[in-house]
Amino acid sequence: MVIELINTGGELMLGRVLNTHQQWLCRQLADHGLVVTRQVAIPDEVTAITEAVREALGRADVILTTGGLGPTSDDLTRDGIARLLGCPLREDPAVVTHIQQYFTQRHRPQPASTLVQAQVPAGATVLMNAFGTAPGLVLEVPGGQFRPGTKPTWLVMLPGPPRELQPMFQNQVLPWLQTRLPSRPAYACLNLRTTGIGESQAEEKIRGPLQDLVDAGLVLGYCARVGEVDVRLEATGPGAAARVAQAAERVRAQLGEVIFATGEAALETVVVQELVARRQRLVLAESCTGGFLAHRITNVPGASAVFWAGLVTYDNAAKEQLLDVSAATLAEHGAVSEPVAREMAAGARERYGADYALSVTGIAGPGGGSEAKPIGTVFVGLAGPRGVSVTRHLNRFDRETFKWVTSQQALDRLRRELGSAAV
Amino acid sequence: MVIELINTGGELMLGRVLNTHQQWLCRQLADHGLVVTRQVAIPDEVTAITEAVREALGRADVILTTGGLGPTSDDLTRDGIARLLGCPLREDPAVVTHIQQYFTQRHRPQPASTLVQAQVPAGATVLMNAFGTAPGLVLEVPGGQFRPGTKPTWLVMLPGPPRELQPMFQNQVLPWLQTRLPSRPAYACLNLRTTGIGESQAEEKIRGPLQDLVDAGLVLGYCARVGEVDVRLEATGPGAAARVAQAAERVRAQLGEVIFATGEAALETVVVQELVARRQRLVLAESCTGGFLAHRITNVPGASAVFWAGLVTYDNAAKEQLLDVSAATLAEHGAVSEPVAREMAAGARERYGADYALSVTGIAGPGGGSEAKPIGTVFVGLAGPRGVSVTRHLNRFDRETFKWVTSQQALDRLRRELGSAAV
C-alpha cells in the first residue's frame, strides 16, 4: 500500500513552525505497519496544492492532506481539490448543524464565514470534527483520471489544528484504513522504555544476546532522546509475536530496572499509578524545574488522588517560608547544595504530612555557575518513610532540556524508591 | 527564484524524529527573502532520491538536499545523483586530506569506509565540512537535461547532522547563494501575535480594512492554535516595507489590545519583561493548571528577578494551608468557584507580599463536572494593587490543551492589567 502525505501551510515554508503533523501521522501509520513513501509540504496556494495532489494521484493508494479546510481566505484545499476533480461543492446540512451547535454550546457568536466549512465536494464522505468545525473529507478518485492506466486513490483531507486532526485520524481514519488494507502477514511490535542509560550503552548490552533473533528477522530499533531511550522490537511473519516476546525477555534480563514501562506509558504515569495503588501522598518542592515536575505529575489523570501540592520556591525566602529550609543552611551552602535539597525534601514531607517529597535545586544557566558548582549542577532530594537522600547530577543543556532531564531524574528516583520497575 | 528542498531519511518516514532541517533551512532562507516553494521528504532509497531530484530539476533554480552523504550503507544521495546526472565519481585529494586530519586531530582511528566521502562527482564544487567529514557538494545542472527547454538548476547537497549542516549552510551556501541571486525585489514580513480572538473573528475584522492592500499584492497569512492566532503580513516589490507597515497599522487599529507581541515573543515573555521593567513581584496560585503556569513563567530567562514562588494547591487542604482560603468558602461554593479563585489570589498576594498574584481553579475533566459547572469550567483570579477580580471561562479540551488555554487566559489577564499591549 503506497501512502503519501501532503502538508499545506505558508508557516511551514517560512520555517515558522515545525511540521509536527508529519512526525505524528508517520508514527501512527508506522505503528500499524504502514510506511509513508513520500511527504510533500507546499504553501497555501491553489496551484501548488492541486499540482501536488495531481502528481500523487495514480501513484499512491492513499493520499493524506493536512490543513486548508478552515474558514479563512488561506484555506484553499477543499476548494482547490473539488475543482481539480470536477466535484461541485454542496452544502451538507449535518455539517451546518454541527457548526451551529459548536458555537451555541460555547456561547460564542458564529461568524458567517464558518459556514463555508459545510461546503462538501459531491461524493465525499464527511468525517465529523469532534473538536472543531471543519470536517475531514474522504474522496475515492477513480483510476486513470489524469494518466491512463493508473490505479484509483483514496484522498483523505484532514483539518490542520493538531487537536482536531489527531482524534479524527485515530478514531475515524485509522479504523477506516484498516478495513481497506489487503490482508497482511502477522506483525508484532513491542516497545520497552528506559531511563538512566544511553543509546549506545543499551545497544552494547543487548546486541549480542539478540543477535540470533536479529539474524532470523527481528528488527531492533532505538528511539533516543536525552534522558530516555526506547527499545523497539518488531517481527513479521509466522511466529512474530513469539519472537518479539522472546526478545523482550532477553532485553529485560540485560537492562533490568532501567526499564520503566512496556508500551508507551510516560515515567510520570508509572509513578502516579504506583502511588495510587499504595494510597500514598506526594508533595513536590521545586526550584530550578520551576513547576515542570508538578506539570508532569498533573498531566496524569487521577493524579489528584495522590498529589497534595507542589511548592515552586524560586526565591530563597520562599524556601525558608514554605519548606522550613534554615537561613543558616542557605547562607552557608548556597541554595544549590546537598544540604538545601535535603532540607527542602524533609521540610516538605514533614510540614505537609506527605508520604514522599521530591525536591530539586540546581543551576539551569545561562548565568550562575562557579568552579565548584558549574552550570547544570542539580541536587535531587527524596524524603520518604525510609529517610532522606540526595543525588547530584550535571545537566548541561538548554533551559527546556535541562528541565526535562532534571524532572526525569527526580521522577526516576521516586520510581526506584517505590520499587515499581516494569521488569 | 524557485527553491525546493529534498530531505532524505528513513527515520523521517517512520515518524521517529521531527524534520528540524525543514524548519531551520526554510527559516534561514525566509529571513533572506527567499521562500521555499516545495519540500519533499523521502526514505534513503536510490529510486526515491533520484526520482525526487529529477522532478525538481528544471522546475527549481536551486535544489537543496539534506542527508545521505556519510559513510554508511544508507548514505545513497551522492552516488544516486552522480548516476542520475551521468557524472563519474572521482577521489578529491583535498577531501582525503581533510578526512585524515579530522581523525588525526581527534586521536581516533580512521575507519576505511570514511574515504568514500572523498568521492566527488566530476564538476562539483566541494564545500568543506568544518564539523565533520562529509563534504557538501554543489553541481550546476544544465537546462533541458530531462525535459526540453527547462532552465539550469543549482543542486546543493548538504550533510545530515544539524551541527554540520547549519554552519555549512550559513558560512558557505548562503554567501554563495547571495552572489548568484538575480537582483531581487524588496521583501518585507511582519508577524503580529494575538490571544483572546478566534481566527475567523480576526479575519472578519481586518479583511475589509486591508482589502486595497491585498489587491495591491499584500499577502495576509494566519497561523492559528487554540488560544493564539498569528497574523502575518508580507509584501514584495518596491515599497514593500511601507506597505507592510501600513497594513500593520490598520491591523493594530482593528484588533487593538488582543495583540500581545510584534515578532515572535511568547506571551509569558511579554509578561515577565513588563514585570522586570516595573521591578514587581509575582506569585502564582494554581490548581487545575498543575504547575504549567509556573513552568511557562520560569521558561523565560530572567524570571527569577520577579517570580517569587508558585503554589500548586491541588488538594483543598493545601488551598487553606498555603493560600488562606477559608474552609467555609470551600464548603459553601466548592473549590471551583468565583469566591475560591478570589481568595486564592488575594491570599497569595497578601501572605507572600507580592505585587500581583494570579490564581486558577477549574475542572480539567474527564470527571468532575456538573450542570452548573460543566467540565472545562475555569475561574481565573488576579490580585494586584487595584484590587481583586475574577473571570470565568469554559475550556472544553483534552488535558494538555486545557492547561495551555487556561494558562494563556491567566497570563493575558495579567498582561492586560499591566497595560503592556503591544499596540
Tab-separated table of C-alpha atoms in Angstrom, chain B residues 316-317 319-321 323-335 337 339-340 342-344 347:
chain	number	residue	atom	x	y	z
B	316	ASN	CA	-8.421	21.641	49.194
B	317	ALA	CA	-6.468	21.447	52.432
B	319	LYS	CA	-5.574	25.810	49.448
B	320	GLU	CA	-6.430	26.517	53.079
B	321	GLN	CA	-2.978	25.909	54.457
B	323	LEU	CA	-3.283	30.356	50.477
B	324	ASP	CA	-5.536	31.123	53.447
B	325	VAL	CA	-8.660	30.126	51.547
B	326	SER	CA	-11.357	29.693	54.202
B	327	ALA	CA	-12.826	26.279	54.851
B	328	ALA	CA	-16.277	27.872	54.872
B	329	THR	CA	-15.845	29.270	51.356
B	330	LEU	CA	-14.655	25.884	50.103
B	331	ALA	CA	-17.582	24.119	51.760
B	332	GLU	CA	-20.164	26.607	50.573
B	333	HIS	CA	-19.035	27.235	46.975
B	334	GLY	CA	-16.747	24.325	46.126
B	335	ALA	CA	-13.088	24.528	45.076
B	337	SER	CA	-15.829	28.787	42.167
B	339	PRO	CA	-15.074	33.081	45.631
B	340	VAL	CA	-12.319	30.465	45.898
B	342	ARG	CA	-10.753	35.302	44.586
B	343	GLU	CA	-9.466	34.083	47.952
B	344	MET	CA	-6.615	32.151	46.328
B	347	GLY	CA	-4.407	35.132	49.914
